């Protein structure tokens, strides 16, 4: 029986196989060779002779395949003839030839309670970590207030520029649009009652007290929490944080506190800016839609809108700032030593920051309303 | 036959001049070294050869083609002809060791997956890594191990040209020696052309067939024996080692 293919000729007798290789055995031709060889019904009790004399070229993939093929046979029954220039090549790959170890590690299926236990322990540890982080933070905040020299003012100003001044545009645009929407939707209802002038209270109170702080905080949470996590995470991967530790620079003082102070200062200011822009947007709608002039709008605002609404919004901003910066930094320090974890923790940090901002806002809302402010 | 020719290559970053008028040839089946002090633009030079960095002035011809004028399709075929071993391995952190080694074979060939895995394990063994490291991820490996995996990855496609950027930095002396032996052996058997950026004197002595020393221009071209006889004070200083 004889089989011929472009790259080999196989003569098959009772219990002896003669394989003549020719042409070039490469990654490209190998696919066809493998297909044809696997079609043949070869048992390992036959003796095998491989003739290399007409083989012109053979790359490493083909050689490794060939060695694998030869290894199917009983070694004493295999003869290789005319190895010639391929001898050293064959020997090299023969020495190093390795297949995938068959002992696959069985994935232990966990007992239900064990799995729950592991999760609970993990949760316990992550809560412990978070508390540890907060404790460290408070400790160093106190230290730096007692000893203001340790505050990194330059880094702080740098962070204020990057996370507040460069965010002015996006905060302004969102506030303007939200102001327009609130005023516009309100104006339709107020017009029905002929209560046009109440647009002033409606826009000012909702904006000062709730919407402007919340909108600004959410924009900053998306923008700044992610960048804090990514920055610190990248520093962790490049071992910069370890380097700081060995030099005796406390990462909390050098990295976390400047960021937190930056947001404590800049978030209230951004909220103030957002107040101005959104109330201006409201007054534009009031003028165009309800014929309330700008002068009337401002006079009415002075008379009826209490200062406390504005102050509540600013006051909330301080806490939002602390929360956003702390969450951003905390997740940055959690990044593990591989690139995918930066993405993972950045996502977690943005989601957490937005959630915490909304939750804090709800808590403030309840407390302040209950206490009659 | 010249495989790579560099003609009048000049590079500068801002005001910082890296190379001026480099001219040299790398012949087929050579193990060619690119040496020079820190910041002399060794890595820049090979990054330009593998199209990672733009050529500002001058020409690099590889396999008789000016590499700055290749079109997209030619670039794609050109890229399967060489492998690049990065200084710090540059392993994909989301793939384990075996997947890292076999990634090129998986993407560029349609070989059966068991054969690809066998090839990957064979190279893993060849670069001297234990089998149980196969399923580890790069973050779990030491610097030297990363380098070996990166070498295995570079070899797996069996390129015509192999670029090695400081392959032995971070390896212990005995590993350096076996690494060097492996490189020489593979070069002979697979008929590779290997371009090495190195500082390692052992490699320079025992592995390189020829090398250039960069110092803005080419300060020296030749082999180790010739370098020792050179009268140029820069070269003399470069190769003097205090014991």
Coordinates of C-alpha atoms in Angstrom, one line a residue:
Chain A
X1 CA 0.0 0.0 0.0
X2 CA 1.3 3.4 -0.9
X3 CA 0.3 6.9 -0.1
X4 CA 1.7 10.0 -1.8
X5 CA 1.3 13.5 -0.8
X6 CA 3.2 16.7 -1.8
X7 CA 5.5 16.3 1.2
X8 CA 5.8 12.6 1.9
X9 CA 5.5 9.2 0.5
X10 CA 4.4 6.4 2.7
X11 CA 4.9 2.7 1.9
X12 CA 3.0 0.5 4.2
X13 CA 3.7 -3.2 4.4
X14 CA 2.4 -5.7 6.9
X15 CA 4.2 -4.4 9.9
X16 CA 6.7 -1.9 8.6
X17 CA 6.2 1.6 7.5
X18 CA 8.6 3.5 5.3
X19 CA 8.1 7.3 5.3
X20 CA 10.0 9.3 2.7
X21 CA 10.0 13.0 3.4
X22 CA 10.5 15.6 0.7
X23 CA 10.0 19.2 -0.2
X24 CA 9.7 21.7 2.5
X25 CA 8.0 21.0 5.8
X26 CA 6.9 24.3 7.2
X27 CA 4.1 25.8 9.2
X28 CA 2.1 26.3 6.0
X29 CA 2.5 22.8 4.5
X30 CA 2.2 21.2 7.9
X31 CA -1.5 21.6 8.1
X32 CA -2.1 19.5 5.1
X33 CA 0.5 16.9 6.2
X34 CA -1.1 16.5 9.6
X35 CA -4.5 16.0 8.0
X36 CA -3.2 13.3 5.6
X37 CA -1.1 11.5 8.2
X38 CA -3.9 11.4 10.6
X39 CA -6.1 9.7 8.1
X40 CA -3.7 6.7 8.0
X41 CA -4.4 4.0 10.3
X42 CA -1.1 3.4 12.0
X43 CA -0.5 1.1 14.9
X44 CA 2.5 1.5 17.2
X45 CA 3.5 -2.1 16.9
X46 CA 4.8 -1.6 13.4
X47 CA 8.4 -0.6 12.7
X48 CA 8.9 2.9 11.2
X49 CA 11.7 4.0 8.9
X50 CA 11.9 7.7 8.0
X51 CA 14.0 8.8 5.1
X52 CA 15.2 12.4 5.3
X53 CA 17.4 12.3 2.2
X54 CA 15.0 14.3 0.0
X55 CA 13.8 16.8 2.6
X56 CA 14.9 20.3 1.6
X57 CA 13.7 22.3 4.4
X58 CA 12.1 21.8 7.8
X59 CA 11.1 24.4 10.3
X60 CA 10.9 24.0 14.1
X61 CA 7.1 23.5 14.2
X62 CA 7.4 20.7 11.7
X63 CA 10.3 19.2 13.5
X64 CA 8.4 19.2 16.7
X65 CA 5.4 17.6 15.0
X66 CA 7.6 15.0 13.5
X67 CA 9.2 14.2 16.9
X68 CA 5.7 13.9 18.3
X69 CA 4.8 11.5 15.5
X70 CA 7.9 9.4 16.0
X71 CA 7.2 9.2 19.7
X72 CA 4.0 7.3 19.1
X73 CA 6.1 4.4 18.0
X74 CA 8.2 2.1 20.1
X75 CA 11.6 3.6 20.1
X76 CA 13.4 0.4 19.3
X77 CA 11.4 0.0 16.1
X78 CA 12.1 3.5 14.7
X79 CA 15.0 4.1 12.3
X80 CA 15.9 7.4 10.9
X81 CA 18.0 7.4 7.7
X82 CA 19.9 10.1 5.9
X83 CA 19.3 12.7 8.6
X84 CA 22.3 14.6 7.2
X85 CA 22.0 18.3 7.9
X86 CA 18.9 17.8 10.0
X87 CA 20.7 15.7 12.6
X88 CA 21.8 18.5 15.0
X89 CA 18.4 20.2 14.5
X90 CA 16.6 16.9 15.3
X91 CA 18.7 16.2 18.3
X92 CA 18.2 19.7 19.7
X93 CA 14.5 19.5 19.6
X94 CA 14.5 15.9 20.7
X95 CA 16.2 16.9 23.9
X96 CA 13.8 19.6 24.6
X97 CA 10.7 18.0 23.3
X98 CA 8.0 18.3 26.0
X99 CA 4.3 17.7 25.8
X100 CA 1.7 19.2 28.1
X101 CA 1.9 17.4 31.4
X102 CA -1.2 15.2 31.6
X103 CA -1.7 15.7 35.3
X104 CA -4.3 18.4 35.2
X105 CA -5.0 20.0 38.5
X106 CA -8.6 19.1 39.4
X107 CA -10.6 22.2 40.3
X108 CA -11.9 21.4 43.7
X109 CA -15.6 22.1 43.9
X110 CA -16.2 23.8 47.2
X111 CA -18.9 22.8 49.6
X112 CA -21.6 25.4 49.7
X113 CA -20.8 26.5 53.3
X114 CA -17.1 26.7 52.5
X115 CA -17.8 29.0 49.6
X116 CA -20.0 31.2 51.7
X117 CA -17.3 31.3 54.4
X118 CA -14.7 32.3 51.9
X119 CA -16.9 35.1 50.7
X120 CA -17.7 36.3 54.2
X121 CA -14.1 36.2 55.1
X122 CA -13.2 38.2 52.0
X123 CA -15.9 40.7 52.9
X124 CA -14.6 40.9 56.4
X125 CA -11.1 41.6 55.2
X126 CA -12.1 44.2 52.7
X127 CA -14.1 46.0 55.4
X128 CA -11.1 45.8 57.7
X129 CA -9.0 47.2 54.9
X130 CA -11.3 50.1 54.4
X131 CA -11.5 50.9 58.1
X132 CA -7.7 50.7 58.2
X133 CA -7.4 53.1 55.3
X134 CA -9.9 55.5 56.9
X135 CA -8.0 55.3 60.2
X136 CA -4.7 56.0 58.6
X137 CA -6.3 58.9 56.8
X138 CA -7.7 60.5 59.9
X139 CA -4.4 60.0 61.7
X140 CA -2.4 61.7 59.0
X141 CA -5.0 64.5 58.6
X142 CA -4.6 65.3 62.3
X143 CA -0.8 65.0 62.1
X144 CA -0.7 67.4 59.1
X145 CA -3.0 69.9 60.8
X146 CA -0.8 69.8 63.9
X147 CA 2.3 70.2 61.7
X148 CA 1.3 72.1 58.6
X149 CA 4.8 71.8 57.1
X150 CA 4.0 68.2 56.1
X151 CA 1.1 69.3 53.8
X152 CA 2.3 69.1 50.2
X153 CA 0.9 72.4 49.0
X154 CA 2.5 72.2 45.6
X155 CA 1.0 68.8 44.9
X156 CA -2.3 70.1 46.2
X157 CA -2.4 73.1 43.9
X158 CA -1.4 70.8 41.0
X159 CA -4.4 68.5 41.8
X160 CA -6.7 71.5 42.2
X161 CA -5.7 72.6 38.7
X162 CA -6.2 69.2 37.2
X163 CA -9.4 68.1 38.9
X164 CA -11.2 71.4 39.3
X165 CA -9.9 74.1 36.9
X166 CA -9.7 71.7 34.0
X167 CA -13.2 70.5 34.9
X168 CA -14.8 74.0 34.8
X169 CA -15.9 73.6 31.2
X170 CA -17.7 70.3 31.6
X171 CA -19.2 71.3 35.0
X172 CA -20.4 74.6 33.4
X173 CA -22.0 72.9 30.4
X174 CA -23.8 70.2 32.4
X175 CA -25.1 72.8 34.9
X176 CA -26.3 75.1 32.2
X177 CA -28.2 72.3 30.5
X178 CA -29.7 71.0 33.7
X179 CA -30.7 74.5 34.7
X180 CA -32.4 75.0 31.3
X181 CA -34.3 71.7 31.6
X182 CA -35.5 72.3 35.2
X183 CA -36.6 75.8 34.4
X184 CA -38.2 74.9 31.2
X185 CA -40.2 72.0 32.5
X186 CA -41.2 74.1 35.6
X187 CA -42.3 77.0 33.4
X188 CA -44.9 75.0 31.6
X189 CA -46.6 74.0 34.9
X190 CA -46.2 77.5 36.5
X191 CA -47.6 79.1 33.4
X192 CA -50.9 77.1 33.9
X193 CA -51.4 78.8 37.2
X194 CA -50.2 82.2 36.2
X195 CA -47.6 81.8 38.9
X196 CA -44.8 82.9 36.6
X197 CA -42.7 84.6 39.2
X198 CA -42.4 81.4 41.3
X199 CA -39.9 80.2 38.7
X200 CA -37.3 82.0 40.8
X201 CA -37.8 80.1 44.0
X202 CA -38.2 76.8 42.1
X203 CA -35.0 77.2 40.1
X204 CA -32.9 78.7 42.9
X205 CA -33.9 76.3 45.7
X206 CA -33.7 73.1 43.7
X207 CA -30.4 74.2 42.2
X208 CA -28.7 75.6 45.3
X209 CA -29.8 72.8 47.6
X210 CA -29.9 69.7 45.6
X211 CA -29.2 69.6 41.9
X212 CA -26.0 71.7 41.6
X213 CA -24.1 69.9 44.4
X214 CA -25.2 66.5 43.1
X215 CA -24.5 67.1 39.4
X216 CA -21.1 68.6 40.2
X217 CA -20.2 65.7 42.5
X218 CA -21.3 63.1 40.0
X219 CA -19.3 64.8 37.2
X220 CA -16.2 65.0 39.5
X221 CA -16.7 61.5 40.7
X222 CA -16.6 60.2 37.1
X223 CA -13.7 62.4 36.1
X224 CA -11.5 62.6 39.2
X225 CA -12.1 59.4 41.1
X226 CA -11.1 57.4 38.0
X227 CA -8.0 59.5 37.4
X228 CA -6.9 59.2 41.0
X229 CA -7.3 55.4 40.9
X230 CA -5.5 55.1 37.6
X231 CA -2.6 57.3 38.7
X232 CA -2.0 55.6 42.0
X233 CA -2.6 52.2 40.5
X234 CA 0.0 52.8 37.8
X235 CA 2.4 54.0 40.4
X236 CA 1.8 50.8 42.3
X237 CA 2.5 48.7 39.3
X238 CA 5.8 50.5 38.5
X239 CA 6.8 50.0 42.2
X240 CA 6.9 53.7 42.8
X241 CA 4.9 53.4 45.9
X242 CA 7.2 50.8 47.3
X243 CA 10.1 53.1 46.4
X244 CA 8.4 55.9 48.4
X245 CA 8.0 53.6 51.4
X246 CA 11.7 52.6 51.4
X247 CA 12.7 56.2 51.3
X248 CA 10.5 56.9 54.2
X249 CA 7.9 59.0 52.3
X250 CA 4.5 58.1 53.7
X251 CA 2.2 57.5 50.7
X252 CA -0.7 58.8 52.6
X253 CA 1.0 62.2 53.1
X254 CA 2.4 62.4 49.6
X255 CA -0.4 60.9 47.5
X256 CA -3.7 60.7 49.3
X257 CA -3.8 63.9 51.4
X258 CA -3.0 66.4 48.6
X259 CA -5.8 64.8 46.6
X260 CA -8.3 64.9 49.4
X261 CA -7.4 68.5 50.4
X262 CA -7.6 69.5 46.7
X263 CA -11.2 68.2 46.4
X264 CA -12.2 69.6 49.8
X265 CA -11.2 73.0 48.6
X266 CA -12.3 72.8 45.0
X267 CA -15.6 70.9 45.1
X268 CA -17.4 73.6 47.1
X269 CA -16.0 76.2 44.7
X270 CA -17.1 74.1 41.7
X271 CA -20.6 73.9 43.2
X272 CA -20.6 77.7 43.6
X273 CA -19.7 78.0 40.0
X274 CA -22.4 75.4 39.0
X275 CA -25.0 77.4 41.1
X276 CA -24.2 80.6 39.1
X277 CA -24.3 78.9 35.7
X278 CA -27.5 76.9 36.4
X279 CA -29.4 79.8 37.9
X280 CA -28.3 82.0 35.0
X281 CA -29.7 79.3 32.7
X282 CA -32.9 79.3 34.7
X283 CA -33.2 83.1 34.4
X284 CA -32.7 82.9 30.6
X285 CA -35.6 80.5 30.4
X286 CA -37.6 82.7 32.7
X287 CA -37.0 85.7 30.5
X288 CA -37.7 84.0 27.2
X289 CA -40.6 81.8 28.3
X290 CA -42.3 83.6 31.2
X291 CA -41.4 87.2 30.6
X292 CA -39.6 87.5 33.9
X293 CA -36.8 90.0 33.3
X294 CA -33.3 89.5 34.7
X295 CA -33.7 92.4 37.2
X296 CA -37.0 91.0 38.5
X297 CA -35.4 87.5 38.8
X298 CA -32.5 88.8 40.9
X299 CA -34.6 91.0 43.1
X300 CA -37.0 88.2 43.8
X301 CA -34.1 85.8 44.5
X302 CA -32.7 88.3 47.1
X303 CA -36.1 88.6 48.8
X304 CA -37.4 85.1 48.9
X305 CA -34.5 82.6 48.6
X306 CA -32.8 82.1 51.9
X307 CA -29.1 82.0 52.2
X308 CA -29.2 78.6 54.0
X309 CA -30.1 76.8 50.8
X310 CA -27.0 78.0 49.2
X311 CA -24.9 77.2 52.3
X312 CA -26.3 73.7 52.6
X313 CA -25.2 72.9 49.0
X314 CA -21.7 74.2 49.6
X315 CA -21.5 72.3 52.9
X316 CA -22.5 69.1 51.3
X317 CA -19.7 69.7 48.7
X318 CA -17.0 69.4 51.4
X319 CA -18.2 65.8 52.3
X320 CA -18.7 64.8 48.7
X321 CA -15.1 66.0 48.0
X322 CA -13.7 63.9 50.9
X323 CA -15.7 60.8 49.8
X324 CA -14.7 61.0 46.1
X325 CA -11.0 61.6 46.7
X326 CA -10.8 58.9 49.5
X327 CA -12.6 56.3 47.3
X328 CA -10.4 57.1 44.3
X329 CA -7.2 56.8 46.3
X330 CA -8.3 53.7 48.3
X331 CA -9.0 51.8 45.1
X332 CA -5.8 53.0 43.6
X333 CA -3.8 51.4 46.4
X334 CA -5.8 48.1 45.9
X335 CA -4.5 47.7 42.4
X336 CA -2.5 44.4 42.0
X337 CA 0.6 43.9 40.0
X338 CA -1.0 43.4 36.6
X339 CA -2.4 45.8 34.0
X340 CA -6.0 44.4 33.9
X341 CA -6.5 45.3 37.6
X342 CA -6.1 49.0 36.9
X343 CA -9.2 48.9 34.7
X344 CA -11.1 46.8 37.2
X345 CA -10.4 49.1 40.2
X346 CA -11.0 52.2 38.1
X347 CA -14.4 51.0 37.3
X348 CA -15.1 50.0 40.9
X349 CA -13.9 53.4 42.1
X350 CA -16.2 55.4 39.8
X351 CA -19.2 53.2 40.6
X352 CA -18.5 53.4 44.3
X353 CA -17.9 57.2 44.3
X354 CA -21.1 57.9 42.4
X355 CA -23.1 55.6 44.7
X356 CA -21.6 57.1 47.9
X357 CA -22.3 60.7 46.6
X358 CA -25.9 59.8 46.0
X359 CA -26.2 58.0 49.3
X360 CA -24.6 60.9 51.2
X361 CA -27.0 63.3 49.5
X362 CA -30.0 61.2 50.6
X363 CA -28.7 61.1 54.2
X364 CA -28.2 64.8 54.3
X365 CA -31.6 65.4 52.8
X366 CA -33.3 63.4 55.5
X367 CA -31.3 64.8 58.4
X368 CA -31.6 68.4 57.3
X369 CA -35.3 68.2 56.6
X370 CA -36.0 66.4 59.8
X371 CA -34.1 69.0 61.8
X372 CA -36.1 71.7 60.1
X373 CA -33.3 73.4 58.2
Chain B
X1 CA 24.7 39.1 1.7
X2 CA 23.6 42.2 3.6
X3 CA 20.3 41.6 5.3
X4 CA 20.0 44.9 6.9
X5 CA 21.6 48.1 5.7
X6 CA 21.5 51.4 7.6
X7 CA 22.3 54.4 5.4
X8 CA 22.9 57.9 6.7
X9 CA 20.6 57.5 9.6
X10 CA 20.2 60.5 11.8
X11 CA 17.9 60.9 14.7
X12 CA 17.3 63.7 17.2
X13 CA 14.7 64.3 19.9
X14 CA 14.2 68.0 20.3
X15 CA 17.7 69.4 20.7
X16 CA 19.1 66.1 21.8
X17 CA 21.0 64.5 19.0
X18 CA 21.0 60.8 19.2
X19 CA 22.6 59.6 16.0
X20 CA 24.3 61.4 13.2
X21 CA 24.9 59.6 9.9
X22 CA 25.0 56.0 10.9
X23 CA 26.1 53.6 8.1
X24 CA 26.5 49.9 8.6
X25 CA 25.4 46.5 7.4
X26 CA 24.3 43.4 9.1
X27 CA 24.9 40.3 7.1
X28 CA 22.7 37.2 6.9
X29 CA 23.3 34.6 9.7
X30 CA 25.3 37.0 11.8
X31 CA 25.0 37.6 15.5
X32 CA 25.4 41.3 15.4
X33 CA 25.8 43.5 18.5
X34 CA 24.8 47.1 19.0
X35 CA 26.8 48.5 21.9
X36 CA 27.3 51.9 23.4
X37 CA 27.0 53.7 26.7
X38 CA 23.7 54.4 28.4
X39 CA 21.6 56.9 26.3
X40 CA 23.6 56.3 23.1
X41 CA 20.4 55.3 21.3
X42 CA 20.9 51.6 21.0
X43 CA 17.3 50.8 21.7
X44 CA 16.1 53.7 19.6
X45 CA 18.1 52.2 16.7
X46 CA 16.5 48.8 16.9
X47 CA 13.1 50.3 17.6
X48 CA 13.5 52.1 14.3
X49 CA 14.4 48.8 12.6
X50 CA 11.2 47.1 13.8
X51 CA 9.0 50.1 12.8
X52 CA 8.2 51.1 16.4
X53 CA 9.8 54.5 15.9
X54 CA 9.8 56.8 12.9
X55 CA 12.9 57.2 10.8
X56 CA 13.7 60.9 10.7
X57 CA 16.5 61.0 8.2
X58 CA 18.3 58.4 6.2
X59 CA 17.2 54.9 5.3
X60 CA 17.0 51.4 6.7
X61 CA 16.8 48.5 4.3
X62 CA 15.7 45.1 5.6
X63 CA 15.5 42.2 3.2
X64 CA 16.1 44.6 0.3
X65 CA 13.2 46.8 1.2
X66 CA 13.2 50.3 2.4
X67 CA 11.2 49.8 5.6
X68 CA 9.8 53.4 5.7
X69 CA 8.1 52.9 2.3
X70 CA 6.3 49.6 3.0
X71 CA 2.5 49.5 2.6
X72 CA 0.2 48.0 5.2
X73 CA 0.2 44.5 3.7
X74 CA 4.0 44.4 3.3
X75 CA 4.3 45.6 6.9
X76 CA 2.1 42.7 8.0
X77 CA 4.3 40.1 6.3
X78 CA 7.4 41.9 7.4
X79 CA 6.3 41.6 11.0
X80 CA 6.0 37.9 10.8
X81 CA 9.7 37.6 9.8
X82 CA 11.2 39.0 12.9
X83 CA 10.7 38.8 16.6
X84 CA 11.6 41.3 19.2
X85 CA 12.7 40.5 22.8
X86 CA 11.9 43.5 24.9
X87 CA 14.2 44.6 27.7
X88 CA 11.7 43.8 30.4
X89 CA 9.9 41.0 28.6
X90 CA 6.7 42.8 27.8
X91 CA 4.7 39.7 28.4
X92 CA 0.9 40.0 28.1
X93 CA -0.2 40.2 31.7
X94 CA -3.7 38.7 31.0
X95 CA -2.2 35.5 29.4
X96 CA -0.3 32.8 31.3
X97 CA 3.2 31.6 30.3
X98 CA 2.1 29.0 27.8
X99 CA -0.5 31.3 26.2
X100 CA 2.2 34.0 26.0
X101 CA 4.5 31.7 24.1
X102 CA 1.9 30.4 21.7
X103 CA 0.1 33.6 21.0
X104 CA 1.8 34.3 17.7
X105 CA 1.4 30.7 16.5
X106 CA -2.3 30.9 17.4
X107 CA -2.9 34.1 15.5
X108 CA -0.8 33.5 12.4
X109 CA -0.9 29.8 11.7
X110 CA -3.8 27.3 11.6
X111 CA -1.9 24.5 13.2
X112 CA -3.9 22.2 15.5
X113 CA -4.0 23.5 19.0
X114 CA -2.4 20.4 20.6
X115 CA 0.6 20.9 18.4
X116 CA 0.8 24.5 19.3
X117 CA 0.8 23.6 23.0
X118 CA 3.5 21.0 22.4
X119 CA 5.6 23.6 20.6
X120 CA 5.1 26.1 23.4
X121 CA 6.1 23.5 26.0
X122 CA 9.2 22.5 24.0
X123 CA 10.4 26.1 23.9
X124 CA 9.6 26.5 27.6
X125 CA 11.8 23.6 28.2
X126 CA 14.5 24.9 25.8
X127 CA 14.8 28.3 27.6
X128 CA 15.3 26.4 30.9
X129 CA 12.0 27.0 32.7
X130 CA 10.4 24.3 34.8
X131 CA 7.2 22.8 33.6
X132 CA 5.2 23.9 36.6
X133 CA 5.7 27.6 35.6
X134 CA 3.6 27.0 32.5
X135 CA 0.3 28.1 34.0
X136 CA 1.7 31.0 36.0
X137 CA 0.9 34.6 35.0
X138 CA 3.6 37.2 34.3
X139 CA 3.0 38.9 37.6
X140 CA 3.9 35.7 39.4
X141 CA 7.3 35.5 37.7
X142 CA 10.7 36.9 38.6
X143 CA 12.5 39.2 36.2
X144 CA 14.8 36.5 34.9
X145 CA 11.9 34.1 34.3
X146 CA 10.0 36.8 32.4
X147 CA 13.0 37.2 30.2
X148 CA 13.2 33.5 29.4
X149 CA 9.5 33.4 28.6
X150 CA 9.9 36.4 26.4
X151 CA 12.7 34.6 24.6
X152 CA 10.6 31.5 24.2
X153 CA 7.8 33.7 22.8
X154 CA 10.3 35.3 20.4
X155 CA 11.6 31.9 19.2
X156 CA 8.2 30.2 18.8
X157 CA 7.5 31.7 15.5
X158 CA 11.0 30.8 14.3
X159 CA 11.7 34.3 12.8
X160 CA 14.4 35.0 10.3
X161 CA 15.6 37.9 12.3
X162 CA 15.7 38.1 16.1
X163 CA 16.1 41.4 17.9
X164 CA 17.2 41.1 21.5
X165 CA 17.2 44.1 23.7
X166 CA 19.6 43.4 26.6
X167 CA 18.6 39.7 26.8
X168 CA 21.0 38.9 29.6
X169 CA 20.6 41.8 31.9
X170 CA 19.0 40.6 35.1
X171 CA 20.1 37.0 34.7
X172 CA 22.6 35.3 37.0
X173 CA 26.0 34.4 35.5
X174 CA 25.3 30.7 34.9
X175 CA 22.0 31.5 33.2
X176 CA 23.7 34.2 31.2
X177 CA 26.2 31.6 30.0
X178 CA 23.5 29.0 29.1
X179 CA 21.5 31.7 27.5
X180 CA 24.5 32.7 25.3
X181 CA 25.1 29.0 24.4
X182 CA 21.5 28.6 23.5
X183 CA 21.6 31.7 21.2
X184 CA 24.7 30.5 19.4
X185 CA 23.2 27.0 19.0
X186 CA 19.9 28.3 17.7
X187 CA 21.6 30.6 15.3
X188 CA 23.5 27.8 13.8
X189 CA 20.6 25.4 13.6
X190 CA 17.8 27.7 12.5
X191 CA 20.1 30.0 10.5
X192 CA 18.8 33.1 12.3
X193 CA 20.2 36.5 12.0
X194 CA 20.3 37.9 15.5
X195 CA 20.7 41.5 16.5
X196 CA 21.6 42.0 20.2
X197 CA 21.8 45.2 22.2
X198 CA 24.0 44.3 25.2
X199 CA 26.4 45.5 27.8
X200 CA 27.5 42.0 28.9
X201 CA 31.2 41.4 28.3
X202 CA 30.7 37.7 28.2
X203 CA 28.1 38.0 25.4
X204 CA 30.3 40.4 23.5
X205 CA 33.3 38.1 23.7
X206 CA 31.7 34.7 23.1
X207 CA 28.6 35.3 21.1
X208 CA 28.8 38.3 18.8
X209 CA 30.3 37.8 15.3
X210 CA 30.5 41.5 14.8
X211 CA 29.3 44.6 16.5
X212 CA 29.1 48.4 16.3
X213 CA 29.7 50.8 19.1
X214 CA 27.5 53.9 19.0
X215 CA 28.6 57.2 20.3
X216 CA 26.5 59.7 18.2
X217 CA 28.2 58.2 15.2
X218 CA 29.7 54.8 14.8
X219 CA 32.7 54.8 17.0
X220 CA 33.7 51.3 16.1
X221 CA 32.7 48.4 13.8
X222 CA 34.3 45.0 13.9
X223 CA 34.7 42.1 16.3
X224 CA 36.1 41.8 19.8
X225 CA 39.7 41.0 18.9
X226 CA 39.8 44.0 16.6
X227 CA 38.3 46.2 19.3
X228 CA 41.0 45.3 21.8
X229 CA 43.6 46.4 19.3
X230 CA 41.9 49.7 18.5
X231 CA 43.9 52.8 19.3
X232 CA 40.7 54.9 19.7
X233 CA 40.7 56.1 23.4
X234 CA 36.9 55.9 23.5
X235 CA 36.9 52.3 22.5
X236 CA 39.9 51.4 24.7
X237 CA 38.0 52.9 27.7
X238 CA 34.8 51.2 26.7
X239 CA 36.3 47.7 26.7
X240 CA 38.6 48.1 29.7
X241 CA 37.4 46.2 32.7
X242 CA 38.9 46.7 36.0
X243 CA 39.3 43.5 37.9

